[in-house]
PDB file of C-alpha atoms and ligand atoms in Angstrom:
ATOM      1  CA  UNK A   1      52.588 -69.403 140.732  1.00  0.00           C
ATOM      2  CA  UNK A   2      53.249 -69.713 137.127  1.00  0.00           C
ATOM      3  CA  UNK A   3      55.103 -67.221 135.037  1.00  0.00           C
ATOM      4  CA  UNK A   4      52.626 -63.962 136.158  1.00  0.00           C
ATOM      5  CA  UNK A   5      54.271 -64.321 139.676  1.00  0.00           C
ATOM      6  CA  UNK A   6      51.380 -62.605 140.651  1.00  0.00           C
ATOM      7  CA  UNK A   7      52.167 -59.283 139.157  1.00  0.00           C
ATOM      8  CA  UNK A   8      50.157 -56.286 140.083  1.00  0.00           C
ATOM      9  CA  UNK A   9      49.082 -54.909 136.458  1.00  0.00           C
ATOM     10  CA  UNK A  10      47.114 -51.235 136.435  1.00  0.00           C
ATOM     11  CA  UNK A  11      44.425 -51.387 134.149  1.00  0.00           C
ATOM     12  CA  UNK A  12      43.750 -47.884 132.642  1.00  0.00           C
ATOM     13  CA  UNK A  13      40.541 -47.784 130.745  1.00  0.00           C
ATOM     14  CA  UNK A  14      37.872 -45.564 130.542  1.00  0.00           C
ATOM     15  CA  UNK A  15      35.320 -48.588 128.381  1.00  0.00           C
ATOM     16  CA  UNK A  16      33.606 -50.620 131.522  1.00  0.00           C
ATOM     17  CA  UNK A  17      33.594 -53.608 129.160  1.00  0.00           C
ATOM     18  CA  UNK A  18      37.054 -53.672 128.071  1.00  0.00           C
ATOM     19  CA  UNK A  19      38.187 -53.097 131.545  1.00  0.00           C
ATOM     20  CA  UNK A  20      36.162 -56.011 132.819  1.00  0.00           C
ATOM     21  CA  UNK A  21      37.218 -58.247 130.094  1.00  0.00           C
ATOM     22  CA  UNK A  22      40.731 -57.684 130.931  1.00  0.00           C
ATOM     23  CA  UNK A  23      40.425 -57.711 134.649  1.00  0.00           C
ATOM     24  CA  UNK A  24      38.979 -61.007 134.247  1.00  0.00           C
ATOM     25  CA  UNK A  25      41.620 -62.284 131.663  1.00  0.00           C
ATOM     26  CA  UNK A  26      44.719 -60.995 133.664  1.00  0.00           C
ATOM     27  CA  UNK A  27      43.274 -62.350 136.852  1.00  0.00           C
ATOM     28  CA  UNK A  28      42.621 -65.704 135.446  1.00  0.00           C
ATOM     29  CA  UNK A  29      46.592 -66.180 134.175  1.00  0.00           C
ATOM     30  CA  UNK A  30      47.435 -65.294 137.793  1.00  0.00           C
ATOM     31  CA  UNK A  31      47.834 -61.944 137.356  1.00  0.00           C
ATOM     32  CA  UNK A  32      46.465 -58.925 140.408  1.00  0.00           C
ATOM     33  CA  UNK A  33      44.622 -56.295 138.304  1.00  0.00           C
ATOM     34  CA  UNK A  34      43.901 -52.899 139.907  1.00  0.00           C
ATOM     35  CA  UNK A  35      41.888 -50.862 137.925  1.00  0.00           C
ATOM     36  CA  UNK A  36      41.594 -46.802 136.850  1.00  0.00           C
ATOM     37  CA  UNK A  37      38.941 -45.180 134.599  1.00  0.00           C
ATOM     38  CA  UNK A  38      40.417 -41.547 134.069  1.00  0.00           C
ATOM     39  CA  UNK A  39      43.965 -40.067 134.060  1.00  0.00           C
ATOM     40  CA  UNK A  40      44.282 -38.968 137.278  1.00  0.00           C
ATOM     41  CA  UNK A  41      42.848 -42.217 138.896  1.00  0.00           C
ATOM     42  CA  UNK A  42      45.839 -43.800 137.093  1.00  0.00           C
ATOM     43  CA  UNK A  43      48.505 -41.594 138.369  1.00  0.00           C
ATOM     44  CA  UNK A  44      46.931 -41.990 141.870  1.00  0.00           C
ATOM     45  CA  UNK A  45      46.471 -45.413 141.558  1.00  0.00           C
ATOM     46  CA  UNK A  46      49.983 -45.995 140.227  1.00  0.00           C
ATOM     47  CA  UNK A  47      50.844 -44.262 144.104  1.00  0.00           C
ATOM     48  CA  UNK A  48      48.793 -46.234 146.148  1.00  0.00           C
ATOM     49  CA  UNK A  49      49.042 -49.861 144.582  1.00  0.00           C
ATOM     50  CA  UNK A  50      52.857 -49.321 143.038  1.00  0.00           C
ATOM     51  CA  UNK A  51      51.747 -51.708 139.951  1.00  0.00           C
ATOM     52  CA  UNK A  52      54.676 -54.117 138.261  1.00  0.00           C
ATOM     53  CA  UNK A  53      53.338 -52.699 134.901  1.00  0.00           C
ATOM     54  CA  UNK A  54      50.296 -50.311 133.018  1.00  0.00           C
ATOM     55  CA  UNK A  55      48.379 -51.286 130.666  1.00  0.00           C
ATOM     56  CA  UNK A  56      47.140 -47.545 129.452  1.00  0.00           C
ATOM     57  CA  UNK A  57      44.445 -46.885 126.852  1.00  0.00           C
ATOM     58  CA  UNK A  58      45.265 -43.604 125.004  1.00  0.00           C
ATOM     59  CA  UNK A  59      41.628 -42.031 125.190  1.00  0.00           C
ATOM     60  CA  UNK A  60      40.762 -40.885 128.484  1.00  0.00           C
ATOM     61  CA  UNK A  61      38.556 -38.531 130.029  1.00  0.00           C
ATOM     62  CA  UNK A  62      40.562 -35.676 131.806  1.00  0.00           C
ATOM     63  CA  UNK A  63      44.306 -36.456 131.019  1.00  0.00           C
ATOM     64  CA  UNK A  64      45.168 -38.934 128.076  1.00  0.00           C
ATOM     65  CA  UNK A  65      47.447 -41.589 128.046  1.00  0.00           C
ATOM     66  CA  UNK A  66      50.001 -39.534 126.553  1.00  0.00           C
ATOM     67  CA  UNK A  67      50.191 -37.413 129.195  1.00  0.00           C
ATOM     68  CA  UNK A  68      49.660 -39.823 132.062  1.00  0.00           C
ATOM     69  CA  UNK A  69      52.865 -41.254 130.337  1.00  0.00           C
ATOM     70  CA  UNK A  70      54.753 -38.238 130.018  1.00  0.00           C
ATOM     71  CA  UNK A  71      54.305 -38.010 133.683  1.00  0.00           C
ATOM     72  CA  UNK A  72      55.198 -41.387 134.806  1.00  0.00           C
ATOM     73  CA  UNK A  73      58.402 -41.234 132.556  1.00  0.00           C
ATOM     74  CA  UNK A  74      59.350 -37.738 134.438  1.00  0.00           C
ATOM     75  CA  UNK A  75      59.423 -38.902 138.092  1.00  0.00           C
ATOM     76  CA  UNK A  76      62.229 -40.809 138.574  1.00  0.00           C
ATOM     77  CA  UNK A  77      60.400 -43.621 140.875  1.00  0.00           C
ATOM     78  CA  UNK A  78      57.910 -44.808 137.745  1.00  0.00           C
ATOM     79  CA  UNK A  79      60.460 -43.304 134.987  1.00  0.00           C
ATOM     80  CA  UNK A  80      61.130 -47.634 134.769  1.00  0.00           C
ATOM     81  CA  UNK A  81      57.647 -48.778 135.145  1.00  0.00           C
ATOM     82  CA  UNK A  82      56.683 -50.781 131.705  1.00  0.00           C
ATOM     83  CA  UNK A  83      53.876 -49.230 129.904  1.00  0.00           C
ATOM     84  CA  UNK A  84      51.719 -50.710 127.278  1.00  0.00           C
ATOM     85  CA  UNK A  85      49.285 -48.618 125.697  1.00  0.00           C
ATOM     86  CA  UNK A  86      46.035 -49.221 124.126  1.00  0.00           C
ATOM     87  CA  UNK A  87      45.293 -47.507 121.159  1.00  0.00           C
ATOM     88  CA  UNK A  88      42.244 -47.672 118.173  1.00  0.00           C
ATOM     89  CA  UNK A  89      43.604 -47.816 114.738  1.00  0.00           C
ATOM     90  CA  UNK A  90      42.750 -44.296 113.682  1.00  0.00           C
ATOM     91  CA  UNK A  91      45.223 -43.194 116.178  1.00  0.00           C
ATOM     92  CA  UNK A  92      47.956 -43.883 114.229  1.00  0.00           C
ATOM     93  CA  UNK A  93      50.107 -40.910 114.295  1.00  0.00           C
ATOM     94  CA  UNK A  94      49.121 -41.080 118.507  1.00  0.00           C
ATOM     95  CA  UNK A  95      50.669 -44.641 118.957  1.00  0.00           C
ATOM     96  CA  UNK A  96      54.015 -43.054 117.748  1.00  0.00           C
ATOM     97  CA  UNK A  97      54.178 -40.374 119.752  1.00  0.00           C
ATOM     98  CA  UNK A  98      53.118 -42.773 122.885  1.00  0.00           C
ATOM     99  CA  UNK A  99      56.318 -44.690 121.940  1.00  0.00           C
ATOM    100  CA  UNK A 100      58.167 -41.576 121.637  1.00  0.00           C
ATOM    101  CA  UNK A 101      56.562 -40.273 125.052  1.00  0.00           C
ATOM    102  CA  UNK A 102      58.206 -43.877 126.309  1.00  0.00           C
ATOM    103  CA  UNK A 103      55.988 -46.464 126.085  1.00  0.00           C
ATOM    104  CA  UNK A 104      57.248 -49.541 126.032  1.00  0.00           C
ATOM    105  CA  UNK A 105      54.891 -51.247 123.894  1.00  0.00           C
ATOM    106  CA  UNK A 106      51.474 -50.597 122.428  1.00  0.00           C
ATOM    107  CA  UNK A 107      48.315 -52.658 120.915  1.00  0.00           C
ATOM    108  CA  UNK A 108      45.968 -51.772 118.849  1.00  0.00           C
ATOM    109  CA  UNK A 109      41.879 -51.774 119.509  1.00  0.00           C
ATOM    110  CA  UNK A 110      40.236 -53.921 118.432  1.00  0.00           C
ATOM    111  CA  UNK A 111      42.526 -56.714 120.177  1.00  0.00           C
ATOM    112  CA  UNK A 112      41.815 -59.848 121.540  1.00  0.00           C
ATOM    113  CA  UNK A 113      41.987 -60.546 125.762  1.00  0.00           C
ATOM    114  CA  UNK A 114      44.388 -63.354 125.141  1.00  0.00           C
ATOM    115  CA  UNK A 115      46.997 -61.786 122.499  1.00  0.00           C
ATOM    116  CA  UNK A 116      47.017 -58.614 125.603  1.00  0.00           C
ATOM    117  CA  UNK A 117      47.880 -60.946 128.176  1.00  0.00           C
ATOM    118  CA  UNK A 118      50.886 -62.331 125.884  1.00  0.00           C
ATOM    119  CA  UNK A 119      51.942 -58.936 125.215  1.00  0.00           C
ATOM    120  CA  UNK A 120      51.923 -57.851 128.659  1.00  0.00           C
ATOM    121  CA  UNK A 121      53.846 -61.169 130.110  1.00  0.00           C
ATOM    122  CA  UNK A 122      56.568 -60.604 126.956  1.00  0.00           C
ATOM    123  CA  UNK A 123      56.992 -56.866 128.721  1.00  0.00           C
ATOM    124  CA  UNK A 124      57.449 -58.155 131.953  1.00  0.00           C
ATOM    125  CA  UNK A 125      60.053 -60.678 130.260  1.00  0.00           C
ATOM    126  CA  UNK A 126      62.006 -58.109 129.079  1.00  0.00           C
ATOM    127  CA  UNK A 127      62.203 -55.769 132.060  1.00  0.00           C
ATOM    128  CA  UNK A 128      63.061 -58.828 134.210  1.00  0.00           C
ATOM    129  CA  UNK A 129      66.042 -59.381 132.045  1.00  0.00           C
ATOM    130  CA  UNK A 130      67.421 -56.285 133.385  1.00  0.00           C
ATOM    131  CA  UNK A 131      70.081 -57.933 135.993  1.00  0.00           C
ATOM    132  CA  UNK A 132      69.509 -57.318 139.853  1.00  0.00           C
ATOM    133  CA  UNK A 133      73.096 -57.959 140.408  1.00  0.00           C
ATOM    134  CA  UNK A 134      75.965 -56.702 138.029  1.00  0.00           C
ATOM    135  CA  UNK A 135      76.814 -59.748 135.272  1.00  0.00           C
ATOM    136  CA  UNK A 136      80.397 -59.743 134.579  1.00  0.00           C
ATOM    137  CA  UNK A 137      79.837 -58.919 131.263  1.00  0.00           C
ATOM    138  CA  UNK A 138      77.858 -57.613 128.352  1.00  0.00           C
ATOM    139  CA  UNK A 139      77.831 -58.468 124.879  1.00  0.00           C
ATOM    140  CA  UNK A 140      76.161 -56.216 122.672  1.00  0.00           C
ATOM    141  CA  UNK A 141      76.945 -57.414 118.425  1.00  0.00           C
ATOM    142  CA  UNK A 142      80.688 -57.845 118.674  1.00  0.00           C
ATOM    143  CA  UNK A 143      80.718 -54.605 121.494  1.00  0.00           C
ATOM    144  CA  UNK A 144      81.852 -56.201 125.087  1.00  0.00           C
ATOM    145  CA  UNK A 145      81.856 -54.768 128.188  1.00  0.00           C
ATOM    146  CA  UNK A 146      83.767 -56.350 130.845  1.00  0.00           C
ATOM    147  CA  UNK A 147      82.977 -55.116 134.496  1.00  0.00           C
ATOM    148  CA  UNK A 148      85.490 -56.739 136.335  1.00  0.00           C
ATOM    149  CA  UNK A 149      88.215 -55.574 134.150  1.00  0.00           C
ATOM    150  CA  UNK A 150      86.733 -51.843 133.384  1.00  0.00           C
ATOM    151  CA  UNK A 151      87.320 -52.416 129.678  1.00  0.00           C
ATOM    152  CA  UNK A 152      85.093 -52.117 126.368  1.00  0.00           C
ATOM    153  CA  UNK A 153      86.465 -54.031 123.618  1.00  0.00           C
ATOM    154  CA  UNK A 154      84.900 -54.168 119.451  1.00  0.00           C
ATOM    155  CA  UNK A 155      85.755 -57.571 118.743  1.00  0.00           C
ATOM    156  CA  UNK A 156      89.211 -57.791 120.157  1.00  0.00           C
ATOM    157  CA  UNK A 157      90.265 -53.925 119.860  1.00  0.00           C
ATOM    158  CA  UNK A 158      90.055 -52.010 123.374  1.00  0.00           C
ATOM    159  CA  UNK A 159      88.175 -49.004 123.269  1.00  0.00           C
ATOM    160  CA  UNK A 160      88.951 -46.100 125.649  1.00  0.00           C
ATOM    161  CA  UNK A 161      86.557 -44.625 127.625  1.00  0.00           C
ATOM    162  CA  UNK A 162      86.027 -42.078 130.116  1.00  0.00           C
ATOM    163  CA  UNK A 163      84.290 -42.771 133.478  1.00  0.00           C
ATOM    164  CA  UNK A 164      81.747 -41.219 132.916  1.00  0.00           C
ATOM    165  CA  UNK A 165      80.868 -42.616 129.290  1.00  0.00           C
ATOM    166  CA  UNK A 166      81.762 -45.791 130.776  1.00  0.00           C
ATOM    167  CA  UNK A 167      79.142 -45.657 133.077  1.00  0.00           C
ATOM    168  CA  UNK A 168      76.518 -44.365 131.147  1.00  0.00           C
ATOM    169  CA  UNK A 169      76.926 -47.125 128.128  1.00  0.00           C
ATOM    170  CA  UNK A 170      76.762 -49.751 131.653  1.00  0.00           C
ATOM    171  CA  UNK A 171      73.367 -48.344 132.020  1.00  0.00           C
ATOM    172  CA  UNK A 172      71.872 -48.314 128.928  1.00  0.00           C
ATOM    173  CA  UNK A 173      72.949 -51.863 128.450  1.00  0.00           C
ATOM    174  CA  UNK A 174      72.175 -53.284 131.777  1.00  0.00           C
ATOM    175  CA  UNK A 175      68.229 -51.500 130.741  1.00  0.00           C
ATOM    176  CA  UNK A 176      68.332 -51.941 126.774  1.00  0.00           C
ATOM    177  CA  UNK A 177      64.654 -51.640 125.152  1.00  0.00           C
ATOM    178  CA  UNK A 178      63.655 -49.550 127.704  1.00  0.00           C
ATOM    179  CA  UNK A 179      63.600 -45.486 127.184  1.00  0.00           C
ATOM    180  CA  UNK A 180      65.788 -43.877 130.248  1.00  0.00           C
ATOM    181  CA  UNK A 181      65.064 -40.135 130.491  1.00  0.00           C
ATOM    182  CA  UNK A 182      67.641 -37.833 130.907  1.00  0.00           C
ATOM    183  CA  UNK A 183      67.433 -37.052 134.870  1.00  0.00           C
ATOM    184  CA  UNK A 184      67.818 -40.843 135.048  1.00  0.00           C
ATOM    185  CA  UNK A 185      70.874 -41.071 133.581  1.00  0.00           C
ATOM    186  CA  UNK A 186      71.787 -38.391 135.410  1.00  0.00           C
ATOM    187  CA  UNK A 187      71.162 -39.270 138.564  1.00  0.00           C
ATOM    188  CA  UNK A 188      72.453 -43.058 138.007  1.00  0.00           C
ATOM    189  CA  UNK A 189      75.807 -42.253 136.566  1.00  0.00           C
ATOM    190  CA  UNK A 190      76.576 -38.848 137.566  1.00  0.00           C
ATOM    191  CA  UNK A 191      74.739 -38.845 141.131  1.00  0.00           C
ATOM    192  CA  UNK A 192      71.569 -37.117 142.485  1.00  0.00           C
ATOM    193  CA  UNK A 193      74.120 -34.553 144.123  1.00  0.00           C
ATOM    194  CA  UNK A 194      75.168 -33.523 140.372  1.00  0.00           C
ATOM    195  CA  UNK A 195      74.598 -30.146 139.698  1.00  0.00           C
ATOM    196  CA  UNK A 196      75.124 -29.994 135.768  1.00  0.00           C
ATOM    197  CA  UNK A 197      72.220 -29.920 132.961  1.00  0.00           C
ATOM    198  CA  UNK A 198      70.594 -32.681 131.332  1.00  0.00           C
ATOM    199  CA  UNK A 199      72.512 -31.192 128.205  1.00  0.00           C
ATOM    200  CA  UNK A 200      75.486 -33.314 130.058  1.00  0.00           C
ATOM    201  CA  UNK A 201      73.581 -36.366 128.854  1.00  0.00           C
ATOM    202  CA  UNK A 202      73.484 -35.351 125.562  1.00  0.00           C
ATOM    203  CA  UNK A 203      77.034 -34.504 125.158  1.00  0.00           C
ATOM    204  CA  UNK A 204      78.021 -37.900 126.866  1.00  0.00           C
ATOM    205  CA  UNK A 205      75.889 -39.388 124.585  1.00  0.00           C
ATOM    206  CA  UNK A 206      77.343 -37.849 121.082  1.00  0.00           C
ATOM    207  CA  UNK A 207      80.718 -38.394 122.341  1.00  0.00           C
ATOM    208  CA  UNK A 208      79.564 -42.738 123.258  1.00  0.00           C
ATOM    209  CA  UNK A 209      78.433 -42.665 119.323  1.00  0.00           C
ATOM    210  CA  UNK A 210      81.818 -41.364 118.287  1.00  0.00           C
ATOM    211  CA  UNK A 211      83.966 -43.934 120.265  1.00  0.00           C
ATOM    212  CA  UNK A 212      81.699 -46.441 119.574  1.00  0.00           C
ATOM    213  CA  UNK A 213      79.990 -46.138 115.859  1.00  0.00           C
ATOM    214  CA  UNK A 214      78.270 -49.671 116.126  1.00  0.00           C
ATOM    215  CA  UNK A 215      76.063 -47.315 118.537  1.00  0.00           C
ATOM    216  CA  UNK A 216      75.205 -44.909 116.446  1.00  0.00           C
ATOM    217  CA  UNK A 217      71.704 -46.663 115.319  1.00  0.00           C
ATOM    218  CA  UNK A 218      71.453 -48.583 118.354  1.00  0.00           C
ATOM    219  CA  UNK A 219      71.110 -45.616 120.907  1.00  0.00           C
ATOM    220  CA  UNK A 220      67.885 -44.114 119.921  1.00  0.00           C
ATOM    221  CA  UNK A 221      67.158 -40.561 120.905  1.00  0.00           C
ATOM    222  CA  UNK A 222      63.714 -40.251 122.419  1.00  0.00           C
ATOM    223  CA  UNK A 223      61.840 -36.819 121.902  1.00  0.00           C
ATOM    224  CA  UNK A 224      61.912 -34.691 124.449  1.00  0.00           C
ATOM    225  CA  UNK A 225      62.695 -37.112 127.342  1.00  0.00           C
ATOM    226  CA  UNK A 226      65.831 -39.223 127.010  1.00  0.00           C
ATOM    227  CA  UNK A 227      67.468 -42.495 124.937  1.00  0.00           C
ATOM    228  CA  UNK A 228      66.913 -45.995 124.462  1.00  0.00           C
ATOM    229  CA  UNK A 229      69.541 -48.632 123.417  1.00  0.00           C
ATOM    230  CA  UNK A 230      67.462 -50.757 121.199  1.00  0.00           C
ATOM    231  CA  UNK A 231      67.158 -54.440 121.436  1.00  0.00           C
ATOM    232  CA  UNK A 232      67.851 -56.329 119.070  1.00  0.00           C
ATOM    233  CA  UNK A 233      66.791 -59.576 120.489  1.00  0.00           C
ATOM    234  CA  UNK A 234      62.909 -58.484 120.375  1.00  0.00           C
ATOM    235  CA  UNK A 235      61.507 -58.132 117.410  1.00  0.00           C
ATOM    236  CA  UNK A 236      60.447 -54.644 117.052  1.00  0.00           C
TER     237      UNK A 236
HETATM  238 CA1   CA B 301      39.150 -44.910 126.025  1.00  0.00          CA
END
């Protein structure tokens, strides 16, 4: 099976050959490519075929990749799914905000087939990390959280926290790298029966930083759409 597992990976391009080229590439490593040539034939696709990850080239006929990202991130069923965009070198100033839109990861055109397909299996690395079961613990620098015992410590000094903050710092570590959007932290540590503001996320936020100053780099607010905890085991 080898280490694709047989992931389903969306293609999004709107360039025949490209597409082709990395159909062929990600199906030789073991890979399922589906394929889209416009925006809207992604978000359909992403539907219908419920892909493990997108790879998303920014210029597209119809709706770009920014915005096709924008509204995967909003739903909360694809708000998770990795993203890694495609972009050409002029588009500089575009790859950041595709990153700030919350894209995981991005390459750059002209790229080749085989450096993609190393990118794309390091994404899926890193989202698999994400536990399926609750660890015991998590060590973040000299920041633990321990589960079992409900407890936060900075090296060996407890560090109160509220319920609520609690279980929002549980989140961001359990999904660190990733960007979680505000209605997702809403809905996974307040509940989808919540009938506060996103603004509650914020607050919660601000107030995490305070207790917990190591954080106040690490939690990275994402423009217009959530936060990421940053990862400091990937290179970035
Ligand atoms: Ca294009």
């Amino acid at each position: 099976m080898g280490a694709s597992g047989h992931k389903k990976i969306l293609i999004v391009e709107d360039e025949q050959d490209i597409l082709q080229l990395l159909k062929h590439y990600l199906e030789k490593e073991g890979f399922r490519p589906v394929t889209a040539m416009s925006g809207l034939e992604a978000l359909k696709k992403v539907k219908e075929d419920k892909p493990d990850l997108v790879v998303l080239d920014l210029m597209l006929p119809e709706m770009d990749g920014l915005e096709v990202c924008k509204r995967l991130r909003s739903v909360p069923d694809t708000a998770m799914l990795p993203i890694l965009m495609l972009t050409a070198k002029a588009e500089e100033s575009d790859t950041i905000v595709g990153l700030e839109l919350g894209a995981d990861d991005y390459v750059t055109k002209p790229f080749s087939p085989k450096a993609l397909v190393a990118r794309v299996k390091a994404l899926l690395r890193r989202v698999e990390r994400a536990p399926s079961t609750d660890p015991d613990l998590y060590r973040y620098d000299t920041l633990t959280m321990d589960l079992a015992r409900h407890e936060v410590t900075i090296g060996t000094k407890e560090v109160p926290l509220t319920a609520k903050e609690f279980g929002l710092l549980e989140h961001l570590l359990r999904h660190r790298g990733r960007v979680l959007t505000r209605e997702v932290l809403l809905n996974a540590v307040w509940g989808y029966d919540y009938y506060g503001t996103t603004r509650t996320v914020d607050v919660h936020i601000r107030r995490l930083k305070q207790k917990l100053p190591l954080l106040e780099e690490a939690i990275v607010s994402v423009k217009s759409l959530g936060y990421k905890l940053k990862d400091f085991d990937v290179s970035e």
